[in-house]
Amino acid sequence: IAFSLSGTVFPQEFVPWTFETYDSWVPWEKVTEVERQKWNEEYNKKDLYVNSGMVTDTSKQFLDVPDALKAEWPEGMEIAVTPPTIEFAPVRGIDPMYFPENNKSLWSNWAGVIPAVNGKFYFFEGDHRAQNSHIYMWEYDPEAHDYTRVIDFATLCGWYERGVGDSKIHGEPGIMPDGTMWILTYWDPDPKPTMEQYNTWPGSHLVKYNIHTDRAKDMGVLIPKCGWPEFRLDTHRGKLFAVGFRNEVLCYDVNEERVTYCGYPPAGIVWDNRCSLLDPDTGLFWCRALDGSNQLVSFDPQTNLFTKYEETSPYRLRTYTHKRNEDGSFWVTTKGSGHIFKFWPDSRRVELITNQWNNQGYCPRIAMSEDWKYIYYMAGIDYKDDKEEYRYQPVVQFNTVTNKRKVIAFVTDYYFKKYGYVMMIPFGMGLSKDGSTLVINLNGAFKPRIQPFYGNPALMVVHIPKNERE
């Protein structure tokens, strides 16, 4: 069976290879929910699930270099003079907190943190399951120093009645000038789905939510049996661009509420389903083709035209700044190697500038200040010796004028020692318009420090001292 739209055919068969795997992580399937609950009871040292609001810390320890990082300190890496004030809390209100052993996974975040014109920030958590799955959206209010749950996707999209649904938001929701946020859900269960679950699953949903009225609407399944790990909204033109887990491409006009393109790119182009760089100046979307050629490709939503260029990039585009620099370039980081480079869409030129941390690190989201001067990220540094194997994730500020990197805070040791929280990759990161507040949605867990794990997403709000932004 195949679904056809505008002459493009989509396969409907079960395609297990498209789903993500995490073989390098701890085999969490072997950790029972009873054990995970005991970890929470033992390591959640300040009982943060009982309390409400955020805990607040300002400490000189934020500026102490961990011993494990001293031996291979990156050349030119600076350290802030003034420690930030940081708010922190696990995300409360995830339901169920623990799962039955025959249908379990781990709560996590994979979407961006979305700053809004109302001064609030929006973030998502999902339970990673296929059967009885959940996704929630929260609203963080900086004035209240707290967050509230605003959407239950399972209720909105009818997943409770069906018994099977999506359990991730993986792209970058955008907000139109009228306050309407557009969101695509994503099917990527872990543990992997059964054939029966796949047959029951209709496809991923499009949802819109207005931040002013607090009203959400399920727009339904646009394309049967398609899930969307990558999407981006051009808020100037109202074009939502998405890439599916089979690398199919979708373009949707949110103003007219209709699909304007759906299908695979022309032969010879495989679009990256982990990055679609939006150039707001032209409305074009960009990536590096995944066909081994490393050639740059673009898509024009106005004409539905794909273009493959002779120019190549040695780096896979992963995350990037939300607008062009004054020289016409974007700042971009890549997956795995941790490179920071510049990309000029007009000439398709790529220039390596530096790295996040000694040619390593994976930060799937970065945030740039409105004045173009600073970019923020959490450098993922994997450390291993005879006794220890875990990750450090300092909050780093990159100065786009001087190309210098500066640690704003070493947070990993501090939050484990004080609160028992082990951090993992933050997929969500948003910066306030004035550049003073960095909101980070962390994956992680209350557990022993060694080996990565997740299941207890958390919110971290870093208030960057003014003198560190001058």
Coordinates of C-alpha atoms in Angstrom, one line a residue:
I1 CA 0.0 0.0 0.0
A2 CA 1.3 3.5 -0.8
F3 CA 0.0 7.0 -0.2
S4 CA 0.3 9.4 -3.1
L5 CA 0.2 13.2 -3.1
S6 CA 1.1 15.2 -6.2
G7 CA 2.6 12.2 -7.8
T8 CA 4.9 11.3 -4.9
V9 CA 4.7 7.9 -3.4
F10 CA 5.5 7.1 0.2
P11 CA 6.2 3.6 1.5
Q12 CA 3.8 2.3 4.1
E13 CA 5.8 -0.8 5.2
F14 CA 7.3 -1.2 8.6
V15 CA 10.8 0.5 8.5
P16 CA 12.6 -0.3 11.7
W17 CA 16.0 1.1 10.6
T18 CA 14.8 4.7 10.7
F19 CA 14.4 4.8 14.5
E20 CA 17.2 6.1 16.6
T21 CA 19.3 3.8 18.8
Y22 CA 21.5 4.7 21.8
D23 CA 23.8 1.7 22.0
S24 CA 26.5 3.7 23.7
W25 CA 24.3 4.6 26.6
V26 CA 23.7 2.5 29.7
P27 CA 21.3 -0.4 28.7
W28 CA 18.4 1.3 30.5
E29 CA 16.1 -1.6 29.6
K30 CA 17.9 -3.6 32.4
V31 CA 17.2 -0.9 35.0
T32 CA 13.8 -1.6 36.5
E33 CA 11.4 1.1 37.4
V34 CA 11.7 0.1 41.1
E35 CA 15.5 0.7 40.8
R36 CA 14.9 4.0 39.1
Q37 CA 12.5 5.1 41.8
K38 CA 15.1 4.1 44.4
W39 CA 17.7 6.3 42.6
N40 CA 15.3 9.2 42.7
E41 CA 14.7 8.7 46.4
E42 CA 18.5 8.4 47.2
Y43 CA 20.0 11.0 44.9
N44 CA 17.3 13.7 44.9
K45 CA 19.0 15.2 47.9
K46 CA 16.8 18.3 48.3
D47 CA 13.5 16.6 47.5
L48 CA 12.9 18.8 44.5
Y49 CA 9.8 16.9 43.3
V50 CA 8.0 17.8 46.5
N51 CA 8.8 21.5 46.4
S52 CA 7.5 23.9 43.8
G53 CA 9.3 26.7 42.0
M54 CA 13.0 26.8 41.3
V55 CA 16.0 26.5 43.6
T56 CA 18.5 29.4 43.1
D57 CA 22.2 29.3 43.5
T58 CA 25.1 31.8 43.1
S59 CA 28.5 30.3 43.9
K60 CA 32.1 30.9 43.2
Q61 CA 32.3 27.1 42.6
F62 CA 30.7 27.8 39.2
L63 CA 34.0 29.2 38.1
D64 CA 36.2 26.4 39.5
V65 CA 37.8 24.2 36.8
P66 CA 37.2 20.5 37.4
D67 CA 40.4 18.6 37.9
A68 CA 39.5 16.3 35.0
L69 CA 39.5 19.2 32.5
K70 CA 42.7 20.9 33.6
A71 CA 45.1 18.5 31.8
E72 CA 43.7 19.2 28.3
W73 CA 42.5 22.8 28.7
P74 CA 41.5 24.3 25.3
E75 CA 43.9 27.0 24.1
G76 CA 42.4 30.4 24.5
M77 CA 39.4 29.3 26.6
E78 CA 38.7 31.9 29.2
I79 CA 36.7 31.8 32.5
A80 CA 34.2 34.4 33.6
V81 CA 35.1 36.7 36.5
T82 CA 31.6 36.9 38.0
P83 CA 29.6 33.7 38.7
P84 CA 26.0 33.7 37.3
T85 CA 22.8 33.2 39.3
I86 CA 21.2 29.9 38.2
E87 CA 17.7 28.6 38.8
F88 CA 17.1 24.9 38.6
A89 CA 14.3 22.4 39.0
P90 CA 13.3 19.0 37.7
V91 CA 10.3 19.1 35.4
R92 CA 7.3 18.2 37.6
G93 CA 3.9 17.1 36.3
I94 CA 5.2 14.4 34.0
D95 CA 2.6 11.6 34.2
P96 CA 3.1 8.8 34.8
M97 CA 6.4 9.3 36.7
Y98 CA 7.1 5.6 36.5
F99 CA 6.0 3.0 33.9
P100 CA 4.9 -0.7 34.0
E101 CA 7.8 -3.0 33.3
N102 CA 6.2 -4.3 30.1
N103 CA 5.9 -0.8 28.7
K104 CA 8.6 1.5 29.9
S105 CA 10.9 4.1 28.6
L106 CA 12.4 7.4 29.8
W107 CA 11.1 10.9 29.9
S108 CA 13.2 13.3 27.8
N109 CA 13.4 16.5 25.8
W110 CA 14.5 16.7 22.2
A111 CA 13.0 20.0 21.0
G112 CA 14.1 23.6 21.2
V113 CA 13.2 26.0 23.9
I114 CA 11.1 28.7 22.3
P115 CA 11.3 32.4 23.6
A116 CA 8.1 34.3 22.9
V117 CA 7.0 37.9 22.6
N118 CA 5.1 37.6 25.9
G119 CA 8.4 37.1 27.7
K120 CA 7.8 33.5 28.4
F121 CA 9.6 30.3 27.2
Y122 CA 8.0 27.1 25.9
F123 CA 9.5 23.6 26.2
F124 CA 8.5 20.0 25.7
E125 CA 8.9 16.6 27.3
G126 CA 7.9 13.2 26.0
D127 CA 7.9 9.7 27.4
H128 CA 9.5 8.0 24.3
R129 CA 6.9 5.2 24.2
A130 CA 4.6 3.9 21.5
Q131 CA 1.8 2.4 23.6
N132 CA 0.0 4.9 25.9
S133 CA 2.5 7.6 24.9
H134 CA 2.6 11.2 26.2
I135 CA 4.0 14.5 25.2
Y136 CA 3.5 17.7 27.2
M137 CA 4.3 21.3 26.6
W138 CA 5.3 23.7 29.5
E139 CA 5.4 27.4 29.8
Y140 CA 8.2 29.0 31.9
D141 CA 7.5 32.4 33.3
P142 CA 10.6 34.3 34.3
E143 CA 8.7 36.7 36.5
A144 CA 7.0 33.9 38.5
H145 CA 10.3 31.8 38.5
D146 CA 8.2 28.8 37.8
Y147 CA 6.6 26.8 34.9
T148 CA 3.2 25.4 34.2
R149 CA 2.0 22.6 31.9
V150 CA -0.1 24.0 29.0
I151 CA -0.7 21.1 26.5
D152 CA -1.3 17.4 26.9
F153 CA -0.8 16.2 23.4
A154 CA -2.2 12.7 24.1
T155 CA -5.5 14.1 25.0
L156 CA -5.5 16.7 22.3
C157 CA -4.6 14.3 19.5
G158 CA -6.7 11.3 20.6
W159 CA -3.8 9.0 21.5
Y160 CA -5.5 7.8 24.7
E161 CA -8.4 6.4 22.7
R162 CA -6.2 4.8 20.0
G163 CA -3.7 3.5 22.5
V164 CA -0.7 4.4 20.3
G165 CA 0.8 7.8 19.6
D166 CA 3.9 9.9 19.3
S167 CA 6.2 10.6 22.2
K168 CA 8.6 13.3 21.0
I169 CA 8.8 16.8 19.7
H170 CA 12.1 16.9 17.9
G171 CA 12.2 20.1 15.8
E172 CA 12.0 23.8 16.3
P173 CA 8.5 25.1 16.8
G174 CA 8.0 28.7 15.7
I175 CA 5.6 31.4 16.6
M176 CA 3.8 33.6 14.0
P177 CA 3.2 37.3 14.6
D178 CA -0.3 36.6 15.8
G179 CA 1.0 34.4 18.6
T180 CA 0.2 31.1 16.9
M181 CA 2.9 28.4 17.5
W182 CA 3.1 25.6 15.0
I183 CA 4.3 22.1 16.2
L184 CA 4.9 18.8 14.5
T185 CA 5.0 15.6 16.6
Y186 CA 7.4 12.7 16.0
W187 CA 7.1 8.9 16.1
D188 CA 10.3 7.4 17.4
P189 CA 9.5 4.9 20.2
D190 CA 12.2 3.4 22.3
P191 CA 11.8 0.4 22.9
K192 CA 11.2 -0.1 19.3
P193 CA 7.6 -0.6 18.2
T194 CA 5.9 -3.8 17.3
M195 CA 4.3 -4.4 13.9
E196 CA 0.9 -4.1 15.6
Q197 CA 1.8 -0.7 17.0
Y198 CA 3.1 0.5 13.7
N199 CA -0.1 -0.6 11.9
T200 CA -2.2 1.2 14.5
W201 CA -0.2 4.4 14.3
P202 CA -1.6 6.8 11.7
G203 CA 1.2 9.2 11.4
S204 CA 2.5 12.3 13.3
H205 CA 0.3 15.3 14.0
L206 CA 0.4 19.0 13.3
V207 CA -0.7 21.1 16.3
K208 CA -1.2 24.9 16.6
Y209 CA -1.3 26.8 19.9
N210 CA -1.9 30.5 20.5
I211 CA 0.3 31.9 23.3
H212 CA -2.2 34.8 23.9
T213 CA -5.4 32.8 24.2
D214 CA -3.9 29.5 25.5
R215 CA -5.9 27.6 22.9
A216 CA -4.6 24.5 21.2
K217 CA -5.9 22.7 18.1
D218 CA -5.0 19.4 16.6
M219 CA -4.7 19.9 12.8
G220 CA -4.5 16.2 12.3
V221 CA -2.2 13.9 10.4
L222 CA -0.9 15.7 7.3
I223 CA 0.8 12.7 5.7
P224 CA -0.1 9.1 6.8
K225 CA 2.7 7.1 8.3
C226 CA 5.2 10.0 8.3
G227 CA 7.0 11.3 11.5
W228 CA 8.9 14.5 11.7
P229 CA 12.3 14.7 13.4
E230 CA 13.2 18.0 11.8
F231 CA 11.0 21.0 11.2
R232 CA 11.4 24.8 11.1
L233 CA 9.0 27.7 10.6
D234 CA 9.7 30.8 8.5
T235 CA 7.6 33.2 10.6
H236 CA 8.0 36.0 8.0
R237 CA 6.4 34.0 5.2
G238 CA 4.4 31.4 7.0
K239 CA 6.2 28.4 5.6
L240 CA 6.7 25.3 7.8
F241 CA 9.4 23.0 6.4
A242 CA 9.9 19.5 7.8
V243 CA 11.9 16.4 7.0
G244 CA 10.7 12.9 7.9
F245 CA 12.5 9.9 9.3
R246 CA 12.7 8.4 5.8
N247 CA 14.1 11.8 4.6
E248 CA 10.9 12.8 2.9
V249 CA 10.2 16.5 2.8
L250 CA 7.1 18.5 3.7
C251 CA 6.2 22.1 3.1
Y252 CA 3.1 23.6 4.7
D253 CA 1.7 27.1 4.4
V254 CA 0.4 28.0 7.9
N255 CA -1.4 31.1 6.6
E256 CA -3.5 29.1 4.1
E257 CA -3.4 25.9 6.2
R258 CA -2.5 23.6 3.3
V259 CA 0.3 21.3 2.1
T260 CA 2.3 23.0 -0.7
Y261 CA 4.9 20.3 -1.2
C262 CA 5.2 16.7 0.0
G263 CA 7.6 14.1 -1.4
Y264 CA 11.2 13.1 -1.8
P265 CA 13.7 15.5 -3.3
P266 CA 14.7 14.9 -6.9
A267 CA 17.1 12.0 -7.6
G268 CA 20.6 12.7 -6.3
I269 CA 19.4 14.7 -3.2
V270 CA 19.0 13.2 0.2
W271 CA 17.9 15.9 2.7
D272 CA 19.4 15.8 6.2
N273 CA 16.7 15.1 8.8
R274 CA 18.7 16.7 11.5
C275 CA 19.2 20.2 10.1
S276 CA 17.4 22.6 7.8
L277 CA 19.0 25.9 8.1
L278 CA 16.5 28.7 7.5
D279 CA 17.7 31.9 5.9
P280 CA 15.1 34.4 6.9
D281 CA 16.5 36.9 4.4
T282 CA 15.7 34.7 1.3
G283 CA 13.2 32.2 2.7
L284 CA 15.5 29.3 1.5
F285 CA 16.2 26.2 3.6
W286 CA 19.7 24.7 3.5
C287 CA 21.5 21.5 4.5
R288 CA 24.5 19.3 3.5
A289 CA 23.3 16.4 1.3
L290 CA 23.4 13.0 3.0
D291 CA 24.4 11.2 -0.2
G292 CA 28.2 11.2 0.6
S293 CA 29.0 14.1 -1.8
N294 CA 29.0 16.7 1.0
Q295 CA 27.4 19.1 -1.5
L296 CA 25.2 22.0 -0.2
V297 CA 21.6 21.9 -1.2
S298 CA 18.7 24.4 -0.8
F299 CA 14.9 24.3 -1.1
D300 CA 12.8 27.3 -2.1
P301 CA 9.2 27.0 -0.6
Q302 CA 7.9 29.7 -3.0
T303 CA 8.7 27.6 -6.1
N304 CA 9.2 24.1 -4.6
L305 CA 12.6 24.0 -6.2
F306 CA 15.5 22.0 -4.9
T307 CA 19.0 23.1 -5.9
K308 CA 22.2 21.1 -5.5
Y309 CA 25.4 23.2 -5.7
E310 CA 29.0 22.4 -6.7
E311 CA 30.2 23.8 -3.4
T312 CA 30.7 21.4 -0.5
S313 CA 31.0 21.5 3.2
P314 CA 33.4 19.3 5.2
Y315 CA 31.1 19.7 8.1
R316 CA 27.6 18.4 8.6
L317 CA 25.3 21.3 9.6
R318 CA 23.6 20.6 12.9
T319 CA 22.6 23.8 14.7
Y320 CA 22.9 27.4 13.7
T321 CA 22.0 31.0 14.6
H322 CA 18.5 32.3 13.9
K323 CA 19.6 35.1 11.6
R324 CA 22.5 36.3 9.4
N325 CA 25.5 38.1 10.8
E326 CA 26.2 41.5 9.5
D327 CA 28.7 40.0 7.0
G328 CA 25.9 37.8 5.6
S329 CA 27.0 34.5 7.2
F330 CA 25.4 32.2 9.8
W331 CA 27.3 30.7 12.7
V332 CA 26.9 26.9 12.6
T333 CA 28.1 23.9 14.7
T334 CA 28.4 20.3 13.6
K335 CA 27.6 17.0 15.3
G336 CA 30.3 15.0 17.0
S337 CA 33.4 17.0 16.2
G338 CA 32.2 20.1 17.9
H339 CA 33.4 22.5 15.2
I340 CA 32.2 26.1 15.1
F341 CA 32.2 27.5 11.5
K342 CA 30.6 30.2 9.4
F343 CA 28.4 29.6 6.3
W344 CA 27.6 32.2 3.7
P345 CA 24.5 31.1 1.7
D346 CA 25.0 33.6 -1.1
S347 CA 28.5 32.2 -2.1
R348 CA 28.1 28.7 -0.4
R349 CA 31.4 29.4 1.4
V350 CA 32.3 27.6 4.6
E351 CA 35.0 28.8 7.0
L352 CA 36.2 27.0 10.2
I353 CA 36.6 29.3 13.1
T354 CA 37.2 27.2 16.2
N355 CA 35.6 24.4 18.2
Q356 CA 33.3 24.0 21.1
W357 CA 35.9 22.3 23.3
N358 CA 39.1 20.7 21.9
N359 CA 37.4 19.2 18.8
Q360 CA 34.7 17.5 20.7
G361 CA 31.3 18.1 22.1
Y362 CA 27.7 17.8 20.8
C363 CA 25.4 20.6 21.3
P364 CA 22.2 20.3 19.2
R365 CA 21.0 23.8 20.1
I366 CA 22.8 27.1 20.4
A367 CA 21.4 30.6 21.2
M368 CA 22.6 33.9 19.8
S369 CA 22.0 37.4 21.3
E370 CA 20.0 39.9 19.2
D371 CA 23.0 42.1 18.9
W372 CA 24.9 39.2 17.1
K373 CA 27.7 39.5 19.7
Y374 CA 27.4 36.3 21.8
I375 CA 26.5 32.7 21.2
Y376 CA 25.8 30.3 24.1
Y377 CA 26.0 26.5 24.2
M378 CA 26.8 23.7 26.6
A379 CA 29.9 21.9 25.5
G380 CA 29.5 18.1 25.9
I381 CA 32.9 16.8 27.1
D382 CA 33.2 13.1 27.6
Y383 CA 35.8 12.2 30.2
K384 CA 37.1 8.7 30.9
D385 CA 40.0 7.3 33.0
D386 CA 40.6 4.2 35.0
K387 CA 38.0 5.1 37.5
E388 CA 35.5 7.5 35.9
E389 CA 33.4 7.8 32.8
Y390 CA 31.0 10.7 32.6
R391 CA 30.3 14.0 30.9
Y392 CA 31.1 17.6 31.7
Q393 CA 28.8 20.3 30.3
P394 CA 30.0 23.8 31.0
V395 CA 27.9 26.7 29.9
V396 CA 30.1 28.5 27.3
Q397 CA 29.8 32.0 25.8
F398 CA 31.4 32.5 22.3
N399 CA 32.2 36.1 21.3
T400 CA 31.6 36.5 17.6
V401 CA 33.6 39.7 17.4
T402 CA 36.8 38.3 19.0
N403 CA 36.2 34.6 18.3
K404 CA 37.0 33.9 22.0
R405 CA 35.3 31.3 24.1
K406 CA 34.5 31.9 27.8
V407 CA 33.1 29.5 30.4
I408 CA 30.2 31.2 32.2
A409 CA 29.7 28.3 34.6
F410 CA 30.9 24.8 35.4
V411 CA 27.6 23.2 36.5
T412 CA 28.1 19.4 36.3
D413 CA 29.9 18.8 39.5
Y414 CA 28.0 21.4 41.4
Y415 CA 24.5 20.1 40.7
F416 CA 25.5 16.5 41.3
K417 CA 27.1 17.2 44.6
K418 CA 24.4 19.5 45.9
Y419 CA 21.3 18.0 44.3
G420 CA 22.3 14.5 43.0
Y421 CA 21.4 15.4 39.4
V422 CA 23.5 14.0 36.5
M423 CA 23.2 16.1 33.3
M424 CA 23.0 14.9 29.8
I425 CA 22.7 16.6 26.4
P426 CA 20.5 19.7 26.4
F427 CA 18.4 19.8 23.2
G428 CA 16.5 22.9 24.3
M429 CA 18.1 26.3 24.7
G430 CA 16.5 29.8 24.4
L431 CA 17.9 33.3 25.2
S432 CA 15.8 36.3 26.3
K433 CA 15.6 39.2 24.0
D434 CA 17.9 41.4 26.2
G435 CA 20.5 38.6 26.3
S436 CA 20.5 38.3 30.1
T437 CA 18.6 35.0 30.6
L438 CA 19.5 31.6 29.1
V439 CA 16.9 28.9 29.5
I440 CA 18.1 25.3 29.1
N441 CA 16.0 22.2 29.0
L442 CA 18.3 19.4 30.3
N443 CA 18.1 15.7 29.9
G444 CA 19.4 13.8 32.9
A445 CA 18.6 11.9 36.0
F446 CA 18.9 11.6 39.7
K447 CA 21.4 8.7 39.8
P448 CA 25.0 7.6 40.4
R449 CA 27.4 9.9 38.5
I450 CA 29.1 7.3 36.3
Q451 CA 27.6 6.5 32.9
P452 CA 25.1 8.6 31.1
F453 CA 21.4 8.1 31.7
Y454 CA 18.2 10.2 31.5
G455 CA 14.6 10.0 32.6
N456 CA 14.3 13.1 34.7
P457 CA 14.3 16.2 32.5
A458 CA 15.1 19.5 34.2
L459 CA 15.0 23.2 33.6
M460 CA 18.0 25.4 34.2
V461 CA 17.9 29.2 33.9
V462 CA 21.2 31.0 33.8
H463 CA 21.2 34.7 34.6
I464 CA 24.3 36.0 32.9
P465 CA 26.0 38.8 34.7
K466 CA 26.0 42.1 32.9
N467 CA 29.8 42.6 33.1
E468 CA 30.2 39.2 31.3
R469 CA 28.1 40.6 28.4
E470 CA 29.9 43.9 27.9

